[in-house]
XYZ file of C-alpha atoms in Angstrom:
743
model
C 163.134 75.219 -11.407
C 163.702 75.767 -15.126
C 161.896 74.045 -17.955
C 164.851 71.750 -18.716
C 165.153 70.706 -15.064
C 161.420 70.100 -14.860
C 161.582 67.961 -18.005
C 164.431 65.932 -16.491
C 162.433 65.372 -13.300
C 159.409 64.245 -15.282
C 161.412 61.865 -17.431
C 163.066 60.416 -14.319
C 159.665 60.101 -12.699
C 158.400 58.053 -15.619
C 161.523 55.945 -16.032
C 160.659 52.277 -15.557
C 161.885 50.680 -12.353
C 163.567 47.270 -12.431
C 161.630 44.277 -11.229
C 161.640 43.929 -7.428
C 164.725 42.051 -6.308
C 163.020 40.523 -3.278
C 159.471 39.598 -2.400
C 158.746 38.507 1.156
C 156.387 35.589 1.748
C 154.005 35.229 4.643
C 155.472 32.991 7.339
C 153.676 29.819 8.262
C 152.194 29.333 11.756
C 155.001 28.775 14.266
C 154.629 25.008 14.804
C 158.024 23.772 15.981
C 157.160 20.070 16.004
C 156.680 17.583 18.814
C 158.688 18.365 21.947
C 159.878 15.253 23.843
C 159.832 15.055 27.630
C 163.153 16.199 29.096
C 163.926 14.366 32.341
C 167.590 15.364 32.593
C 166.863 18.606 34.394
C 164.615 16.958 36.964
C 167.220 14.264 37.614
C 169.899 16.939 38.199
C 167.663 19.036 40.444
C 167.262 18.885 44.209
C 164.382 19.936 46.404
C 165.948 23.411 46.628
C 166.251 23.813 42.825
C 163.616 26.256 41.573
C 161.453 25.952 38.496
C 161.676 29.346 36.727
C 158.668 30.431 34.637
C 158.572 33.673 32.670
C 154.805 34.023 32.328
C 154.767 36.476 29.396
C 151.672 37.584 27.526
C 153.157 36.550 24.173
C 155.399 33.649 25.197
C 155.730 31.437 28.287
C 159.257 30.206 29.049
C 160.133 27.562 31.593
C 163.316 25.902 32.796
C 165.480 25.182 35.813
C 167.349 27.791 37.807
C 170.706 26.226 36.863
C 169.946 26.400 33.106
C 171.607 28.967 30.844
C 168.401 29.294 28.752
C 164.784 28.160 29.107
C 164.109 24.587 28.069
C 160.490 25.211 27.025
C 159.123 28.123 25.005
C 155.484 28.251 23.935
C 152.718 30.778 23.250
C 150.038 30.856 25.998
C 147.453 28.996 23.919
C 145.335 25.912 24.401
C 142.780 24.153 22.216
C 140.514 21.301 23.266
C 137.879 19.554 21.183
C 136.185 16.180 20.950
C 136.353 14.070 17.809
C 132.982 12.344 17.477
C 134.208 9.771 14.991
C 137.052 8.602 17.212
C 135.124 9.349 20.403
C 138.197 11.002 21.888
C 139.012 14.415 23.348
C 142.148 16.092 22.028
C 144.055 18.851 23.804
C 146.793 20.990 22.196
C 149.094 23.384 24.030
C 151.286 26.209 22.813
C 152.440 26.052 19.218
C 150.955 22.553 18.923
C 147.588 24.196 18.189
C 148.976 25.135 14.749
C 149.486 21.471 13.854
C 145.748 20.780 13.541
C 143.188 22.742 11.564
C 140.359 22.157 14.033
C 142.583 23.001 16.992
C 143.664 26.230 15.327
C 140.054 27.352 15.141
C 139.404 26.371 18.772
C 142.535 28.011 20.237
C 142.083 30.160 23.350
C 144.560 32.521 24.967
C 145.469 32.812 28.617
C 145.199 36.601 28.497
C 142.624 39.101 27.392
C 143.617 40.378 23.919
C 146.046 43.269 24.285
C 146.439 42.970 28.081
C 148.702 41.155 30.534
C 145.821 40.169 32.822
C 145.131 36.425 33.034
C 141.568 35.867 31.932
C 141.244 32.139 31.225
C 142.490 30.086 34.147
C 141.627 26.768 32.508
C 144.067 27.612 29.723
C 146.622 28.803 32.285
C 146.372 25.497 34.089
C 146.755 23.619 30.789
C 149.904 25.614 29.947
C 151.375 24.867 33.382
C 150.540 21.180 32.925
C 152.405 21.202 29.621
C 155.460 22.911 31.154
C 155.702 20.555 34.113
C 155.168 17.448 31.992
C 157.771 18.465 29.385
C 160.243 19.289 32.179
C 159.909 15.671 33.273
C 158.705 16.554 36.794
C 157.516 13.501 38.682
C 156.868 14.468 42.287
C 155.204 12.530 45.044
C 151.451 12.322 44.787
C 151.428 14.065 41.384
C 152.905 17.283 42.804
C 155.924 19.164 41.555
C 157.942 19.148 44.808
C 160.087 22.062 43.623
C 159.983 25.790 44.405
C 158.575 28.035 41.681
C 159.839 31.463 40.618
C 157.332 33.211 38.339
C 157.529 36.594 36.661
C 154.601 39.003 36.601
C 153.950 42.474 35.138
C 154.331 45.712 37.034
C 151.405 46.352 39.394
C 149.906 42.938 38.764
C 146.363 42.544 40.052
C 146.112 41.003 43.502
C 143.353 38.709 42.334
C 145.525 37.302 39.531
C 148.432 36.614 41.891
C 146.110 35.097 44.486
C 144.534 32.740 41.949
C 147.958 31.755 40.584
C 149.151 30.932 44.111
C 146.031 28.902 44.718
C 146.644 26.840 41.566
C 150.339 26.265 42.278
C 149.870 25.382 45.947
C 146.675 23.377 45.802
C 146.776 21.795 42.335
C 150.511 21.184 41.996
C 151.549 21.044 45.678
C 154.372 23.528 45.176
C 156.469 23.809 48.361
C 157.089 27.572 47.906
C 156.536 30.383 45.403
C 158.227 33.707 44.658
C 157.039 36.422 42.264
C 159.095 39.134 40.606
C 158.736 41.799 37.909
C 160.127 40.575 34.583
C 161.813 43.838 33.543
C 163.537 44.178 36.951
C 164.954 40.664 36.622
C 166.283 41.634 33.180
C 167.855 44.790 34.634
C 169.521 42.784 37.383
C 170.852 40.230 34.914
C 172.509 43.049 32.922
C 174.247 44.402 36.023
C 172.013 47.382 36.680
C 171.590 48.933 40.124
C 170.511 52.553 39.574
C 168.844 53.717 36.411
C 165.628 54.149 34.444
C 164.230 50.876 33.102
C 162.170 51.189 29.922
C 160.405 47.904 29.284
C 158.382 47.737 26.065
C 156.869 44.290 25.747
C 153.977 42.561 24.010
C 151.055 44.453 25.554
C 152.450 47.570 27.250
C 155.433 49.801 27.934
C 156.596 50.615 31.480
C 159.118 53.191 32.692
C 160.483 52.209 36.132
C 163.035 54.310 38.043
C 165.400 52.090 40.066
C 167.737 53.330 42.834
C 170.145 50.952 44.536
C 168.372 47.913 43.024
C 165.058 49.054 44.502
C 162.247 49.938 42.112
C 160.360 53.167 42.828
C 156.978 51.773 41.843
C 155.138 54.918 42.978
C 156.851 56.792 40.121
C 156.411 54.032 37.562
C 154.346 54.961 34.490
C 152.573 52.720 32.018
C 152.020 53.374 28.292
C 149.312 51.119 26.825
C 151.227 50.217 23.702
C 153.294 47.162 22.833
C 153.931 44.552 20.173
C 150.313 43.374 20.126
C 149.014 46.891 19.508
C 151.642 47.400 16.782
C 150.425 44.296 14.927
C 146.791 45.305 15.384
C 147.526 48.824 14.122
C 149.353 47.452 11.073
C 146.360 45.249 10.207
C 144.057 48.261 10.537
C 146.234 50.317 8.196
C 146.352 47.479 5.652
C 142.561 47.089 5.745
C 142.192 50.802 5.002
C 144.825 50.620 2.283
C 143.445 47.482 0.584
C 139.711 47.314 1.417
C 139.093 44.550 -1.151
C 142.169 42.438 -0.383
C 141.160 38.788 -0.944
C 143.441 37.288 1.723
C 143.592 37.515 5.495
C 146.535 37.993 7.839
C 146.538 36.236 11.186
C 147.814 37.910 14.356
C 151.103 35.923 14.411
C 151.701 36.818 10.758
C 151.061 40.510 11.472
C 153.512 40.370 14.390
C 156.124 38.825 12.068
C 155.573 41.652 9.558
C 156.101 44.262 12.267
C 159.284 42.582 13.533
C 160.797 42.013 10.098
C 159.909 45.194 8.202
C 159.363 48.069 10.639
C 162.030 50.365 12.051
C 162.299 53.586 14.049
C 162.816 56.724 11.982
C 165.356 59.207 13.347
C 163.401 62.164 11.877
C 159.844 60.922 11.441
C 158.192 63.939 9.844
C 160.984 64.616 7.366
C 161.210 60.964 6.327
C 157.425 60.660 6.103
C 157.235 63.658 3.737
C 159.708 62.082 1.311
C 158.941 58.404 1.816
C 156.911 58.033 -1.386
C 159.361 59.970 -3.544
C 160.134 58.131 -6.754
C 163.879 58.134 -6.169
C 164.799 55.065 -4.123
C 161.201 53.964 -3.560
C 161.979 50.471 -4.853
C 164.288 49.999 -1.851
C 161.893 51.442 0.740
C 158.833 49.593 -0.569
C 158.604 45.999 0.680
C 156.301 43.606 -1.196
C 154.550 40.955 0.895
C 153.181 38.007 -1.059
C 150.089 36.368 0.403
C 149.449 32.726 -0.584
C 147.204 32.333 -3.621
C 146.198 29.809 -6.276
C 147.176 30.749 -9.811
C 144.888 29.747 -12.653
C 146.906 27.403 -14.810
C 146.722 28.280 -18.500
C 148.016 25.593 -20.847
C 150.769 26.979 -23.064
C 150.552 25.901 -26.697
C 153.436 25.397 -29.074
C 153.966 27.477 -32.202
C 152.867 24.538 -34.390
C 149.590 24.264 -32.467
C 149.015 28.009 -32.669
C 149.721 27.994 -36.431
C 147.420 25.015 -36.887
C 144.635 26.763 -34.959
C 145.139 29.949 -36.977
C 144.889 28.001 -40.227
C 141.780 26.254 -38.930
C 140.175 29.620 -38.073
C 141.119 30.935 -41.511
C 139.595 27.914 -43.219
C 136.469 28.252 -41.106
C 136.214 31.916 -42.118
C 136.510 30.997 -45.797
C 133.745 28.433 -45.455
C 131.518 30.967 -43.742
C 132.187 33.499 -46.508
C 131.325 30.916 -49.159
C 128.136 29.977 -47.334
C 127.178 33.648 -46.997
C 127.856 34.274 -50.699
C 125.816 31.209 -51.607
C 122.918 32.360 -49.418
C 123.057 35.863 -50.921
C 122.982 34.380 -54.430
C 120.007 32.164 -53.585
C 118.208 35.111 -52.042
C 118.939 37.237 -55.121
C 117.584 34.517 -57.436
C 114.392 34.294 -55.356
C 113.944 38.065 -55.490
C 114.482 38.093 -59.260
C 111.890 35.342 -59.645
C 109.468 37.305 -57.451
C 110.141 40.444 -59.515
C 109.481 38.520 -62.742
C 106.213 37.226 -61.257
C 105.051 40.729 -60.250
C 105.949 42.126 -63.690
C 103.899 39.359 -65.336
C 101.057 40.218 -62.945
C 101.301 43.875 -63.952
C 101.174 42.880 -67.609
C 98.109 40.661 -67.047
C 96.289 43.548 -65.323
C 96.449 45.556 -68.534
C 94.885 42.695 -70.506
C 91.913 41.835 -68.256
C 88.772 43.431 -66.909
C 88.704 45.678 -63.816
C 86.847 43.074 -61.813
C 89.347 40.366 -62.652
C 92.245 42.787 -62.032
C 90.913 43.601 -58.582
C 90.618 39.888 -57.781
C 94.195 39.261 -58.919
C 95.486 42.159 -56.783
C 93.611 40.996 -53.694
C 94.917 37.451 -54.134
C 98.463 38.869 -53.770
C 97.543 41.210 -50.885
C 97.517 44.430 -52.934
C 94.805 47.070 -52.588
C 95.437 48.759 -55.930
C 97.888 48.965 -58.809
C 99.937 51.725 -57.143
C 100.957 49.351 -54.378
C 102.032 46.810 -56.979
C 104.102 49.476 -58.749
C 105.729 50.472 -55.455
C 106.528 46.846 -54.720
C 108.163 46.439 -58.146
C 110.250 49.627 -57.687
C 111.431 48.547 -54.220
C 112.400 45.102 -55.450
C 114.297 46.517 -58.436
C 116.156 48.856 -56.101
C 116.955 46.030 -53.676
C 118.192 43.735 -56.456
C 120.318 46.485 -57.961
C 121.853 47.231 -54.534
C 122.630 43.553 -53.910
C 124.347 43.225 -57.318
C 126.411 46.364 -56.735
C 127.493 45.060 -53.311
C 128.727 41.796 -54.797
C 130.668 43.799 -57.387
C 132.167 46.054 -54.675
C 130.311 49.184 -55.807
C 127.730 50.221 -53.219
C 126.924 53.646 -54.693
C 123.328 54.033 -55.699
C 121.729 56.132 -58.328
C 119.837 58.852 -56.585
C 116.406 59.378 -58.089
C 114.607 62.563 -57.198
C 111.186 61.551 -55.818
C 108.038 63.062 -57.260
C 104.777 63.907 -55.510
C 102.158 64.429 -58.269
C 99.072 64.308 -56.032
C 100.101 67.366 -54.037
C 99.184 69.625 -56.959
C 95.751 68.034 -57.408
C 92.875 69.700 -55.518
C 91.152 67.561 -52.862
C 87.721 67.793 -54.519
C 89.103 66.010 -57.579
C 90.278 62.986 -55.532
C 88.319 60.123 -54.094
C 88.909 58.700 -50.615
C 91.792 56.503 -51.737
C 93.424 59.417 -53.554
C 93.178 61.610 -50.471
C 94.885 58.887 -48.468
C 97.716 58.660 -50.981
C 98.006 62.468 -51.047
C 98.491 62.528 -47.269
C 101.188 59.886 -47.596
C 102.936 61.885 -50.317
C 102.739 65.036 -48.191
C 104.445 63.187 -45.306
C 107.072 61.770 -47.652
C 107.748 65.239 -49.069
C 108.182 66.665 -45.550
C 110.725 63.952 -44.748
C 112.513 64.535 -48.042
C 112.673 68.291 -47.445
C 113.972 67.761 -43.917
C 116.742 65.488 -45.170
C 117.610 68.008 -47.853
C 117.811 70.831 -45.315
C 119.970 68.687 -43.006
C 122.276 67.884 -45.892
C 122.563 71.560 -46.808
C 123.172 72.439 -43.145
C 125.857 69.791 -42.949
C 127.593 71.146 -45.998
C 127.334 74.662 -44.590
C 128.831 73.462 -41.263
C 131.638 71.737 -43.117
C 132.359 74.913 -45.012
C 132.305 76.933 -41.786
C 134.772 74.560 -40.115
C 137.029 74.695 -43.156
C 136.919 78.501 -43.065
C 137.706 78.528 -39.326
C 140.636 76.199 -39.909
C 141.894 78.457 -42.679
C 141.632 81.554 -40.494
C 143.230 79.692 -37.598
C 146.130 78.589 -39.808
C 146.486 82.151 -41.098
C 146.581 83.536 -37.539
C 149.085 80.868 -36.538
C 151.364 81.824 -39.438
C 151.147 85.542 -38.617
C 151.427 85.347 -34.786
C 152.606 81.940 -33.552
C 153.286 83.046 -29.965
C 149.831 84.598 -29.584
C 148.176 81.552 -31.133
C 150.025 79.221 -28.749
C 148.952 81.368 -25.803
C 145.310 81.163 -26.885
C 145.540 77.389 -27.346
C 147.092 76.964 -23.918
C 144.428 79.145 -22.312
C 141.686 77.152 -24.044
C 143.313 73.919 -22.888
C 143.480 75.146 -19.310
C 139.810 76.177 -19.395
C 138.805 72.728 -20.665
C 140.872 71.001 -17.965
C 139.212 73.176 -15.342
C 135.768 72.253 -16.669
C 136.619 68.541 -16.695
C 138.008 68.755 -13.155
C 134.944 70.614 -11.949
C 132.669 68.035 -13.571
C 134.583 65.173 -11.957
C 134.351 66.892 -8.583
C 130.620 67.448 -9.049
C 130.146 63.789 -9.945
C 131.985 62.760 -6.794
C 129.858 65.148 -4.713
C 126.657 63.790 -6.237
C 127.758 60.293 -5.287
C 127.960 61.387 -1.647
C 124.460 61.868 -0.281
C 125.773 64.112 2.508
C 127.432 66.625 0.193
C 125.885 70.033 -0.469
C 125.492 69.373 -4.206
C 123.666 66.104 -3.545
C 121.352 67.684 -0.999
C 120.526 70.594 -3.317
C 119.710 68.204 -6.143
C 117.498 66.146 -3.886
C 115.742 69.313 -2.783
C 115.021 70.227 -6.408
C 113.697 66.750 -7.123
C 111.538 66.933 -4.014
C 110.125 70.262 -5.147
C 109.309 68.804 -8.559
C 107.660 65.816 -6.950
C 105.527 68.027 -4.743
C 104.150 70.041 -7.704
C 102.068 67.063 -8.887
C 101.201 64.986 -5.832
C 99.838 61.537 -6.533
C 97.109 61.945 -3.901
C 95.353 64.786 -2.202
C 97.068 66.193 0.829
C 95.113 66.662 3.936
C 94.710 70.201 5.046
C 97.351 71.149 7.587
C 99.705 68.350 6.563
C 101.825 70.104 3.934
C 105.205 68.860 5.183
C 107.327 67.446 2.342
C 108.971 64.174 3.401
C 110.412 63.218 0.032
C 113.989 62.015 0.573
C 113.440 60.930 4.158
C 113.207 57.301 3.073
C 116.088 55.413 1.422
C 113.775 54.388 -1.431
C 113.617 58.042 -2.499
C 117.407 57.974 -2.896
C 117.022 54.984 -5.199
C 114.772 57.119 -7.416
C 117.375 59.860 -7.275
C 120.158 57.521 -8.402
C 117.967 56.337 -11.275
C 117.388 59.925 -12.374
C 121.099 60.714 -12.268
C 122.196 57.658 -14.238
C 119.400 58.109 -16.738
C 120.608 61.500 -17.940
C 122.862 61.125 -20.957
C 123.448 64.776 -21.706
C 126.150 65.099 -19.043
C 128.038 62.099 -20.411
C 127.798 63.448 -23.952
C 129.072 66.851 -22.832
C 131.921 65.221 -20.935
C 132.852 63.239 -24.051
C 132.836 66.479 -26.110
C 135.129 68.131 -23.553
C 137.553 65.226 -23.761
C 137.535 65.284 -27.571
C 138.123 69.042 -27.696
C 140.970 68.728 -25.202
C 142.664 66.040 -27.292
C 142.297 68.180 -30.439
C 143.886 71.208 -28.760
C 146.717 69.101 -27.331
C 147.316 67.588 -30.790
C 147.660 71.116 -32.228
C 150.069 72.130 -29.455
C 152.151 68.979 -29.962
C 152.436 69.838 -33.640
C 153.232 73.551 -33.405
C 154.480 74.274 -29.840
C 158.051 72.986 -29.323
C 157.810 73.349 -25.519
C 154.659 71.209 -25.367
C 155.658 67.524 -25.354
C 153.936 64.222 -24.756
C 154.769 64.585 -21.070
C 152.701 67.804 -20.997
C 149.429 66.188 -22.029
C 146.744 65.533 -19.461
C 146.909 61.806 -20.130
C 150.641 61.797 -19.333
C 150.111 63.961 -16.239
C 147.608 61.386 -14.926
C 150.085 58.558 -15.546
C 150.402 56.029 -12.698
C 154.085 56.820 -12.244
C 153.117 60.335 -11.131
C 150.358 59.202 -8.768
C 151.192 59.246 -5.065
C 148.203 56.976 -4.421
C 149.659 54.412 -6.824
C 153.078 54.694 -5.161
C 151.403 54.251 -1.765
C 149.434 51.142 -2.777
C 151.619 49.479 -5.412
C 155.078 51.040 -5.142
C 157.096 52.139 -8.221
C 155.836 49.301 -10.395
C 152.818 48.994 -12.721
C 149.777 47.169 -11.410
C 147.927 44.517 -13.397
C 144.414 44.066 -12.024
C 144.082 40.743 -13.863
C 147.111 39.221 -12.135
C 146.271 36.945 -9.213
C 149.824 37.282 -7.950
C 149.631 41.075 -7.696
C 146.080 40.973 -6.328
C 147.442 38.968 -3.356
C 150.319 41.364 -2.643
C 150.530 44.179 -0.094
C 153.153 46.923 -0.169
C 154.653 48.126 3.087
C 156.184 51.574 2.783
C 154.894 54.365 5.034
C 153.653 51.739 7.510
C 157.233 50.652 8.158
C 157.924 53.836 10.154
C 154.387 54.777 11.155
C 153.616 51.672 13.216
C 156.645 51.761 15.598
C 156.480 55.565 15.825
C 153.414 55.317 18.079
C 155.543 54.564 21.147
C 157.084 58.039 20.691
C 153.903 59.760 19.425
C 150.826 57.845 20.714
C 148.465 60.418 19.177
C 149.228 58.931 15.741
C 147.128 55.894 16.672
C 144.524 57.905 18.605
C 146.030 57.050 22.018
C 145.497 59.819 24.561
C 148.792 59.323 26.398
C 152.259 60.833 26.414
C 155.140 59.206 24.554
C 158.071 57.520 26.282
C 160.322 60.587 25.897
C 157.772 62.854 27.598
C 157.194 60.266 30.331
C 160.927 59.799 30.930
C 161.507 63.570 31.025
C 158.605 63.980 33.466
C 159.951 61.272 35.803
C 163.469 62.714 35.835
C 162.774 66.448 35.821
C 159.561 66.529 37.878
C 158.885 63.497 40.058
C 162.402 62.846 41.311
C 163.865 66.256 40.555
C 164.789 66.721 44.233
C 166.590 63.404 44.470
C 170.379 63.469 44.685
C 170.489 60.331 42.518
C 168.826 61.947 39.502
C 172.051 62.088 37.524
C 172.721 58.438 38.330
C 169.410 57.524 36.678
C 170.414 59.402 33.536
C 173.693 57.524 33.403
C 171.904 54.206 32.934
C 168.725 54.275 30.839
C 168.079 50.589 30.219
C 165.971 49.140 27.388
C 164.409 45.697 27.587
C 161.479 43.855 26.026
C 160.834 42.628 22.499
C 159.277 45.909 21.376
C 162.642 47.707 21.816
C 164.304 45.560 19.143
C 163.289 47.929 16.327
C 166.254 49.217 14.371
C 167.121 52.739 15.551
C 165.156 52.573 18.828
C 168.150 53.199 21.092
C 169.584 55.994 18.924
C 166.230 57.781 18.587
C 165.594 57.646 22.338
C 169.068 58.987 23.095
C 168.710 61.886 20.654
C 165.263 62.934 21.866
C 166.201 62.700 25.533
C 169.266 64.806 24.871
C 166.987 67.429 23.289
C 164.712 67.739 26.359
C 167.332 67.425 29.123
C 169.742 70.143 30.236
C 172.877 70.331 28.130
C 175.161 69.511 31.059
C 173.105 66.477 32.166
C 174.885 63.117 31.779
C 173.093 60.617 29.554
C 173.747 56.981 28.662
C 171.295 54.641 26.949
C 171.930 50.916 26.628
C 169.975 47.862 25.625
C 169.774 44.458 27.264
C 172.059 41.796 25.848
C 168.952 39.778 24.989
C 165.811 41.920 25.517
C 163.582 38.864 25.144
C 165.295 36.153 27.243
C 167.052 38.268 29.877
C 163.928 38.397 32.076
C 163.969 34.599 32.410
C 167.753 34.479 32.785
C 167.657 37.164 35.471
C 164.948 35.289 37.392
C 166.945 32.045 37.135
C 170.139 33.695 38.404
C 168.249 35.420 41.230
C 166.718 32.084 42.294
C 170.254 30.759 42.940
C 171.158 33.652 45.244
C 170.918 33.088 49.030
C 168.934 36.325 49.412
C 166.149 34.870 47.226
C 165.320 32.264 49.876
C 163.819 34.986 52.053
C 161.418 36.055 49.237
C 159.645 32.706 48.846
C 156.197 32.199 50.358
C 156.008 28.683 51.743
C 153.017 26.401 51.603
C 152.558 26.758 55.372
C 152.588 30.565 55.144
C 150.028 30.406 52.332
C 147.766 28.204 54.449
C 148.155 30.536 57.421
C 148.039 33.985 55.782
C 146.113 33.372 52.544
C 146.811 33.927 48.864
C 147.201 37.703 49.248
C 150.367 37.324 51.307
C 153.480 38.495 49.484
C 157.007 38.926 50.811
C 158.953 42.060 50.086
C 162.074 41.907 47.925
C 163.885 44.280 45.587
C 162.497 42.829 42.359
C 158.867 42.290 43.355
C 155.715 44.391 43.230
C 156.025 45.488 46.867
C 158.636 48.234 46.341
C 157.813 51.798 47.312
């Protein structure tokens, strides 16, 4: 890439992006309002009409077998608490738990988090109560008096089914019960007979080969990843991305984010590599606004602002007048004091020594020299104050004299020797200041000479001078980078630099032990306790030389860059280190805040999260489980293994490939069907037939399929009656094509 192209890329990289056209808000809890009791279905039903319940781990759906869609839809939640003020117990089911703050905190789920195994049977019974009541069921003796068709996951635990049968038969007096696999009901409803069913639901993903409407459960494979794990993984990524985020996302909100913003990438690695590229990032980056409370700042009109400015100006004038008045009063007092001391000096010349000594002691003077010094200092102070008021702060420099230094000590009394020592100290200070001044002038002359020689070299050989400046700039940048890296290493107590520094400090500490060591106990334990690291941090922060050196490096770098900007036409503002560290060139900034500037003082931006890479990373796990640390194969590998290995000898293998069926809410990601088709085509033989299709409604078709199956005459043979339950126990299960008894 040439220089001009590189400059164009840089300028495009720094070009300001327009304000985001859309900001997504967090959805409220899914409270749908009060659901009235529906008695129409019960009135239309007969004793042979089945109640169909899709007992999903994310949503429970219930209705009648003659319905086109479920009448009741609710999450498997229940909350119960007692209000002490009202002395009443309240119970909330399904989405009703979101209508009450206390109930929301007390909500319990039917299932273990992330599984489809019923864990809380009290909640399960409460959910069934809610379904039967809302369906308007009013059987004899409080029973339901209607058959029940209930879906269950693949390879459901026998204990769970047994307990469910016990509840339905003994608590609700159900006349008969039939169980079936939800994904197989969905496949039947969509007209499938032979194919590979891929069901990706809330808690897991199953791949079930089906031949002639009979599931081959011995070849079925489970992948422990579904919608719940996607939401949990997204929350984990957001916590790592924004560790100090002030808000909190609930599980339903995280599931909404996954459904609304995530999609399947057709080429994950290629898209991931370019996802944070500046071009088009404003379209790929989705901003999610979390609720927040903005601090209201009262806006003032221009008249009010002008009035306040005039008030501040007037206040400043008053303060200046008061300060001038105080300075004048202070000056008058000093002049009066100076006049008094001059009169005292005059009186000393006209009186006896004894009286003079008494007058000096009364004003806290030891001798006349102190009085003379006081008069000189006051004259100097008064002269300086007058010059300051007149705007001229230059002082007359008077060369100090030290007469006592030339007088031998034997000619001086004790007081004279004391004054001689003081004059010697004053002369040393004066000489030191003089030398420093001369050194400063010499340094100034040296710098001026270096600048002259540098300008002369620049005029004679501009290209060579620019090369030297660039090399010096690069060396400074390398030093600054190395210092920053060393600082980061010293902040990490496990780094080699930090350990070496601690070792040096420990060695220094051991040279002067605070107490005698016992013989044979010479082991150095400095640094083993965390308090020693506190001492170490104090030592590091107390050293100012490193900070001063770092400041000098930064100043020198700015000076060199200023020279290059002035004399090197190829070195522009975009070439400076400050421009290179601009936020618009930072991938970390693009990852956290997108292609827009970030204001740390803004409450609105502090409560925003940016979804970019997460939009393809979260749903990608079902194809590459290792991304989320899951030690399992992806659905493409599992499907290829089932077709090419487990049933490779079957004559119906090609028939399975002709109907690969997708169902379940986790298959609704944009691009899921296309990605699966492309990857399967890549691993299968070129001549192998392949057809991938999705359920008409991947979410509701399981319930619809169960309802349609319940109307078929063949379904009557799959129900376990109450008498059979009493005779054979809760483990008894009749075989049918869509149940968990297939082989």
